Structures are given as C-alpha cells and as structure tokens.
mmCIF file of N, CA and C in Angstrom:
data_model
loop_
_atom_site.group_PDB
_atom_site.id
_atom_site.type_symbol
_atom_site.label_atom_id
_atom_site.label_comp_id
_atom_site.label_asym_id
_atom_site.label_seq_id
_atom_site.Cartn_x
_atom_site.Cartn_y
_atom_site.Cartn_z
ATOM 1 N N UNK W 1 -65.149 -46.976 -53.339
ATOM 2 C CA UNK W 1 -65.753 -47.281 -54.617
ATOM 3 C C UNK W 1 -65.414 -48.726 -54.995
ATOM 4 N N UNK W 2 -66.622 -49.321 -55.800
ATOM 5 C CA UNK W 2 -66.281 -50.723 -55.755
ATOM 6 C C UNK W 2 -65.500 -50.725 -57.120
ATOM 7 N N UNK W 3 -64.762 -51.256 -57.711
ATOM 8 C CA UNK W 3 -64.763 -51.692 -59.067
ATOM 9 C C UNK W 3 -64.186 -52.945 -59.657
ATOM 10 N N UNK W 4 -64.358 -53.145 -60.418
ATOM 11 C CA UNK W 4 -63.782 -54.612 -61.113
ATOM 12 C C UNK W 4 -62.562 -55.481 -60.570
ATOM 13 N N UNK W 5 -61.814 -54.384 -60.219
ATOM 14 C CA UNK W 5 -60.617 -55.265 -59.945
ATOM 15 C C UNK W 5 -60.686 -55.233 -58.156
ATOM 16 N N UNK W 6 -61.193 -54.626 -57.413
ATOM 17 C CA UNK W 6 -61.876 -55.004 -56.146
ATOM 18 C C UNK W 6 -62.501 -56.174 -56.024
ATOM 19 N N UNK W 7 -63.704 -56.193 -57.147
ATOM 20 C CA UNK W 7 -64.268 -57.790 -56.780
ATOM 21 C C UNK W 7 -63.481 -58.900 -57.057
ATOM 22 N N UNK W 8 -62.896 -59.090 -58.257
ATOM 23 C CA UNK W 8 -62.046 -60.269 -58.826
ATOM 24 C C UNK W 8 -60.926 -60.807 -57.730
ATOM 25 N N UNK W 9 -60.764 -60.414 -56.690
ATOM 26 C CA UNK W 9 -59.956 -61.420 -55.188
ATOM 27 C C UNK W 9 -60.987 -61.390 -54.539
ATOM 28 N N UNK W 10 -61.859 -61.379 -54.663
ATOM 29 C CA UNK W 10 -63.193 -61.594 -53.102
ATOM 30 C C UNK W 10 -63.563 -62.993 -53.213
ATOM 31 N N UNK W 11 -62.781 -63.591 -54.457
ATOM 32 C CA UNK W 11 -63.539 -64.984 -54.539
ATOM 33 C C UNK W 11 -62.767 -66.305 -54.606
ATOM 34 N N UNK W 12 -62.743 -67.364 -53.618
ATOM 35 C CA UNK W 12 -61.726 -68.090 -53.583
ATOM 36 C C UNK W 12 -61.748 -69.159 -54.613
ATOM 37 N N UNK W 13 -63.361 -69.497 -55.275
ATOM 38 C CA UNK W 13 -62.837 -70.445 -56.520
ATOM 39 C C UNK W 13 -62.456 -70.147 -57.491
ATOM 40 N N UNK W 14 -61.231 -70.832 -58.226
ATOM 41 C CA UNK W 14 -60.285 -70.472 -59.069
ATOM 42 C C UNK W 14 -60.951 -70.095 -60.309
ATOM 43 N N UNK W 15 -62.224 -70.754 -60.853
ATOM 44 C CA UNK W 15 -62.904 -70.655 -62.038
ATOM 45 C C UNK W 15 -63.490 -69.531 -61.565
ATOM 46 N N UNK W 16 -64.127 -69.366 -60.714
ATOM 47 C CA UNK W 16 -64.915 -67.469 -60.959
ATOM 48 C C UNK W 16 -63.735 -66.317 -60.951
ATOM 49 N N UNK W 17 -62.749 -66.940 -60.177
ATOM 50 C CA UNK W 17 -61.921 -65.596 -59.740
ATOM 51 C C UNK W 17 -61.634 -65.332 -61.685
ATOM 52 N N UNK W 18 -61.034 -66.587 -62.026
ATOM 53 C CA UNK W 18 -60.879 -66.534 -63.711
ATOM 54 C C UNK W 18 -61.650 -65.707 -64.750
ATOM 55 N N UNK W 19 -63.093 -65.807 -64.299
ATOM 56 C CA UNK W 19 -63.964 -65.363 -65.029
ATOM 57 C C UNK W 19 -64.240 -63.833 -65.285
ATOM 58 N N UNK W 20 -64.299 -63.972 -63.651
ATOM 59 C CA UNK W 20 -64.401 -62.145 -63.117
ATOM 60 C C UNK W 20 -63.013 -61.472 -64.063
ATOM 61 N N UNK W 21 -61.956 -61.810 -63.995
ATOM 62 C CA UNK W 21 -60.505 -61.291 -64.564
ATOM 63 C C UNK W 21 -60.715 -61.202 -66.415
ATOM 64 N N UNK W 22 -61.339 -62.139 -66.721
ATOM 65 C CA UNK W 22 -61.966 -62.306 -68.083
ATOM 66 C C UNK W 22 -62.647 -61.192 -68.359
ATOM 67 N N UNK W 23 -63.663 -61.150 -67.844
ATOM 68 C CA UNK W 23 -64.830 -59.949 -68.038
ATOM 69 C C UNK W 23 -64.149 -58.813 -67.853
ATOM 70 N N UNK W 24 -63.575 -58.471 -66.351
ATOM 71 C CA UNK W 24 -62.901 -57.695 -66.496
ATOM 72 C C UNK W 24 -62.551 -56.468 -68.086
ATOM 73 N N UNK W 25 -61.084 -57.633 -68.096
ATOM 74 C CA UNK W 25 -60.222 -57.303 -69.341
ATOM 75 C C UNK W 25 -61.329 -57.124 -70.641
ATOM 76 N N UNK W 26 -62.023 -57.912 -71.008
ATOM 77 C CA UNK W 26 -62.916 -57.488 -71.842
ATOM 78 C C UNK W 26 -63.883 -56.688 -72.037
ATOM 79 N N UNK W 27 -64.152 -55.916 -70.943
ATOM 80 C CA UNK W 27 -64.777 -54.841 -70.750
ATOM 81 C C UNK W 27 -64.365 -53.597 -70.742
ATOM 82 N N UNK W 28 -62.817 -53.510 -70.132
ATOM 83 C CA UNK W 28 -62.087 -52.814 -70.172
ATOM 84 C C UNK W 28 -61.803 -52.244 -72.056
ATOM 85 N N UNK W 29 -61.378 -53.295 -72.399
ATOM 86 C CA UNK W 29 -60.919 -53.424 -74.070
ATOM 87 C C UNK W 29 -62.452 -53.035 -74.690
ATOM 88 N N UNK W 30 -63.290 -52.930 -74.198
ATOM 89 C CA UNK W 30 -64.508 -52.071 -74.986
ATOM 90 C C UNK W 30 -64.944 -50.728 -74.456
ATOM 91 N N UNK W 31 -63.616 -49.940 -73.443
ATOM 92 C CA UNK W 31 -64.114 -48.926 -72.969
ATOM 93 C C UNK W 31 -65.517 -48.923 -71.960
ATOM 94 N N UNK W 32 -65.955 -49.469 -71.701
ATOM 95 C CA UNK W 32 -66.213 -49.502 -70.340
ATOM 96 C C UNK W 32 -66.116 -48.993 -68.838
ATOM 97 N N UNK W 33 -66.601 -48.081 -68.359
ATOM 98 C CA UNK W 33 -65.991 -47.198 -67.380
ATOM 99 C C UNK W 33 -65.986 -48.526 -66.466
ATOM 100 N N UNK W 34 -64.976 -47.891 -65.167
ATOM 101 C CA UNK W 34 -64.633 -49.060 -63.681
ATOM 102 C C UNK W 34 -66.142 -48.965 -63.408
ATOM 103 N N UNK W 35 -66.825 -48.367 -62.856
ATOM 104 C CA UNK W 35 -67.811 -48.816 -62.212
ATOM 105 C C UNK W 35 -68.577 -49.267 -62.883
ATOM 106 N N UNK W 36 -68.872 -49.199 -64.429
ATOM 107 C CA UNK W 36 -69.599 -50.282 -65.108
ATOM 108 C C UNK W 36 -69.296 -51.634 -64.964
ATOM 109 N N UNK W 37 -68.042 -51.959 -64.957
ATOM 110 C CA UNK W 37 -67.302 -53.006 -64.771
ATOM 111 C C UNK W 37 -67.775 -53.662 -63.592
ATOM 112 N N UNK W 38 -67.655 -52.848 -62.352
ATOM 113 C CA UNK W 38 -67.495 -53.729 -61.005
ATOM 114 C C UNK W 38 -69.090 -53.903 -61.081
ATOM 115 N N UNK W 39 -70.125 -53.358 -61.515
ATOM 116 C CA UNK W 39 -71.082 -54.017 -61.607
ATOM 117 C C UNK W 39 -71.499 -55.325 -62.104
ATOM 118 N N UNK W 40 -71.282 -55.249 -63.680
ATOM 119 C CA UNK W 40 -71.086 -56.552 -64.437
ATOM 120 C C UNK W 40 -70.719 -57.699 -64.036
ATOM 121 N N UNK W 41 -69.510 -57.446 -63.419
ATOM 122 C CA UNK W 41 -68.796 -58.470 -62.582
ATOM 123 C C UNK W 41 -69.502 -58.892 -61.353
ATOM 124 N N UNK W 42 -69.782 -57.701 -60.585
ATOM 125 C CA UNK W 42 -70.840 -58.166 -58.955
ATOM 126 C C UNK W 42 -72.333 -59.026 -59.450
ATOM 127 N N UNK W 43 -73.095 -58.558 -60.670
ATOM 128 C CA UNK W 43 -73.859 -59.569 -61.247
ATOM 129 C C UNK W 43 -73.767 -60.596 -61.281
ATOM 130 N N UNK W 44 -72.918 -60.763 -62.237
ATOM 131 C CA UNK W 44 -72.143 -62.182 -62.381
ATOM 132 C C UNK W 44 -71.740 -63.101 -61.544
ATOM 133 N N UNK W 45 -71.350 -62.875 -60.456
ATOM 134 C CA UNK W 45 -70.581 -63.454 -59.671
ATOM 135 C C UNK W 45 -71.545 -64.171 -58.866
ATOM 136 N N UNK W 46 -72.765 -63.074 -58.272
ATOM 137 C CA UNK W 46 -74.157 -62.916 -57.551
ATOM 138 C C UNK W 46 -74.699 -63.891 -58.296
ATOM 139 N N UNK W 47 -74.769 -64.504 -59.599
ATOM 140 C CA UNK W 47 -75.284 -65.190 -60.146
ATOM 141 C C UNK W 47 -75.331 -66.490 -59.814
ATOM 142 N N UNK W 48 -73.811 -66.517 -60.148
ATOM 143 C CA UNK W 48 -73.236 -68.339 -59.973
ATOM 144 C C UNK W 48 -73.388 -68.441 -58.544
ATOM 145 N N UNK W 49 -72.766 -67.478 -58.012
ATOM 146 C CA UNK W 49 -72.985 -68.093 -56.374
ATOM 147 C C UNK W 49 -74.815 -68.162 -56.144
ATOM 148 N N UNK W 50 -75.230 -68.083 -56.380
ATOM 149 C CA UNK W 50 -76.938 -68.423 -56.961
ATOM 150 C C UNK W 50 -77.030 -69.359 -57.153
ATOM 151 N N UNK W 51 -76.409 -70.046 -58.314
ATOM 152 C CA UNK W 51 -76.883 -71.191 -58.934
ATOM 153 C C UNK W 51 -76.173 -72.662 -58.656
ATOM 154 N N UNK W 52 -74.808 -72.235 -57.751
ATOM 155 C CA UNK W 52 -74.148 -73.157 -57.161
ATOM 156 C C UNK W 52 -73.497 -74.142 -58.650
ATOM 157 N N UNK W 53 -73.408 -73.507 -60.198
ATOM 158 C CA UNK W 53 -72.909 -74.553 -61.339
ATOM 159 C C UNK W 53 -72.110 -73.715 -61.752
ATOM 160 N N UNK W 54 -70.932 -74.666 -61.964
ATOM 161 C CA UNK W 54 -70.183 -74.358 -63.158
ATOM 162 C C UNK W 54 -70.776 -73.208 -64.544
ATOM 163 N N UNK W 55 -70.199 -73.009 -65.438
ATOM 164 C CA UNK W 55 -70.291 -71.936 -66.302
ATOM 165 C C UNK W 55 -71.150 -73.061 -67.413
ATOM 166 N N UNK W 56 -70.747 -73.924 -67.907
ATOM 167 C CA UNK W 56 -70.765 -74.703 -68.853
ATOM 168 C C UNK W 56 -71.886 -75.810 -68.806
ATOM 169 N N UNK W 57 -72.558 -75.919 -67.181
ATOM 170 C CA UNK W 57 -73.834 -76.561 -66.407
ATOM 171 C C UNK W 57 -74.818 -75.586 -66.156
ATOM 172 N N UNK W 58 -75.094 -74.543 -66.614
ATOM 173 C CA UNK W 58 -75.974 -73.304 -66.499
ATOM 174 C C UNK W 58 -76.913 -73.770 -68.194
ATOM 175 N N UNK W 59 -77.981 -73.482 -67.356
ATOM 176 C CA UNK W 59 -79.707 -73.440 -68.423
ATOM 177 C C UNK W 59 -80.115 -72.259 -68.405
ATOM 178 N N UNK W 60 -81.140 -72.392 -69.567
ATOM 179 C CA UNK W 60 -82.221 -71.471 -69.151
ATOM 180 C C UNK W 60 -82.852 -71.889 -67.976
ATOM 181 N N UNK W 61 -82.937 -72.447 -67.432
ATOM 182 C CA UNK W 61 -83.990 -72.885 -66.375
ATOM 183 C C UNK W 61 -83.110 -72.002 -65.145
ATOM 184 N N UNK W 62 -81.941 -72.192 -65.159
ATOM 185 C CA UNK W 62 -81.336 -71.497 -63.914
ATOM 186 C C UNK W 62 -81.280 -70.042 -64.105
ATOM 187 N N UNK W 63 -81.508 -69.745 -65.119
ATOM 188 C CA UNK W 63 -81.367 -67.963 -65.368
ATOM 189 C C UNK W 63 -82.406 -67.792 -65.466
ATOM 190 N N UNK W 64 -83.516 -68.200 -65.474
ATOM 191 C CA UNK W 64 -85.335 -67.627 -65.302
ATOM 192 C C UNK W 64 -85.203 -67.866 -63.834
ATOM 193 N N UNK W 65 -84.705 -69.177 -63.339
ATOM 194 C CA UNK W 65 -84.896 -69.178 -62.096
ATOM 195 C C UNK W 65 -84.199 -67.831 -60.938
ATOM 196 N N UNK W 66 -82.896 -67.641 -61.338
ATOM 197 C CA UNK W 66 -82.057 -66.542 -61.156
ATOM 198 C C UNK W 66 -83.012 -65.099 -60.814
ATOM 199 N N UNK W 67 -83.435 -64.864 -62.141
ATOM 200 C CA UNK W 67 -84.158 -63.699 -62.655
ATOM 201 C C UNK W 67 -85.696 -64.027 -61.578
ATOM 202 N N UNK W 68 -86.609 -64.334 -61.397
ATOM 203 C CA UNK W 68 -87.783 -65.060 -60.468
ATOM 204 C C UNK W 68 -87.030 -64.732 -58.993
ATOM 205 N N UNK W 69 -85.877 -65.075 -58.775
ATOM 206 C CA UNK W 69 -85.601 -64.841 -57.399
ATOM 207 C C UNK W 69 -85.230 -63.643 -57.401
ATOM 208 N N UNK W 70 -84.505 -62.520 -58.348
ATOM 209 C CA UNK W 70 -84.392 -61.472 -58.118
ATOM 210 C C UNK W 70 -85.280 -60.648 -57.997
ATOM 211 N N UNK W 71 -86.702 -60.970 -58.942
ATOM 212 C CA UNK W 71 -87.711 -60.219 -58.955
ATOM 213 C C UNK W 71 -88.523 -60.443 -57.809
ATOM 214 N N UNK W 72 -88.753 -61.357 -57.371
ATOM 215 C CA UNK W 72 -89.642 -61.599 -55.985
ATOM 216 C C UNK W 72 -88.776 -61.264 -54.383
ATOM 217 N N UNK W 73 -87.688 -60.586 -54.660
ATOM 218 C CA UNK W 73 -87.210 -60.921 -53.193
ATOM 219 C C UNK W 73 -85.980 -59.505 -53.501
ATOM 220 N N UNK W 74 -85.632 -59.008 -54.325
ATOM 221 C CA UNK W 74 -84.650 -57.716 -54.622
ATOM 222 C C UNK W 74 -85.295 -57.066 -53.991
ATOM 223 N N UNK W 75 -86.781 -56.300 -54.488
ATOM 224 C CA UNK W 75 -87.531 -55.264 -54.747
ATOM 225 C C UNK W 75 -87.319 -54.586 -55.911
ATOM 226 N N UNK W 76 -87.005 -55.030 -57.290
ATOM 227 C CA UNK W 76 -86.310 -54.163 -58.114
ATOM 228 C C UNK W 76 -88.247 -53.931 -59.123
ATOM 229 N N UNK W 77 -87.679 -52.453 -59.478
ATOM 230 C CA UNK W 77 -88.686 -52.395 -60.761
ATOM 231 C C UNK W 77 -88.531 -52.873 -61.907
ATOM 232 N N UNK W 78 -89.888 -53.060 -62.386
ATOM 233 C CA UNK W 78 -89.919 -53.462 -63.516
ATOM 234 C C UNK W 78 -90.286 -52.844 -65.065
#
C-alpha cells in the first residue's frame, strides 16, 4: 500500500521532499485517511516533476498546461 509517508523519501530534491512532509502533516491534522494522503502527495509531486519549477515559479499557464497533458495522454474521464 502506498501512502504518504512512502512517497515523501522517493524524492531527492530537498524542496519537494519538504513539501510532500508539509502536506503530509497537514492532511493528517485534518483527518485525512493514509491513502488519501499518499494520493495528494503522488499528485503533487507528478506535478512539479511535470513542470520542472519551483513552487513559487508555477502559473496558471503551467497548471492548464499540466491538466491538457493529463487529459490527452492519462485516459482519464471526464
């Protein structure tokens, strides 16, 4: 089973590993089951490594773009 604290060492830059541990804990602190968690987090993570930016260098343009690549190439419904 995957969960939150599984993904948060899969990642060697210091700012995501940070982030993932962030979300984490704050998800946790809103009750949140683990596998809700390790999702959130596998999103997330799937994201930036997507977009190749920092947290604070992210647009809308990269999260439509994000979202456009998930929809044309996942297979997910809509």
């Amino acid at each position: 089973m995957i969960t939150g604290s599984n993904l948060v060492g899969r990642y060697e830059s210091v700012w995501l590993r940070e982030l993932a541990k962030k979300t984490e804990s704050t998800l946790k602190l809103k009750g949140y089951s683990s596998l809700t968690i390790g999702a959130y987090i596998s999103h997330t993570l799937k994201f930036f490594e997507f977009i190749k930016k920092q947290p604070d260098q992210v647009t809308n343009e990269h999260i439509e773009e994000y979202l456009l690549y998930i929809l044309e190439n996942k297979k997910v419904s809509s």
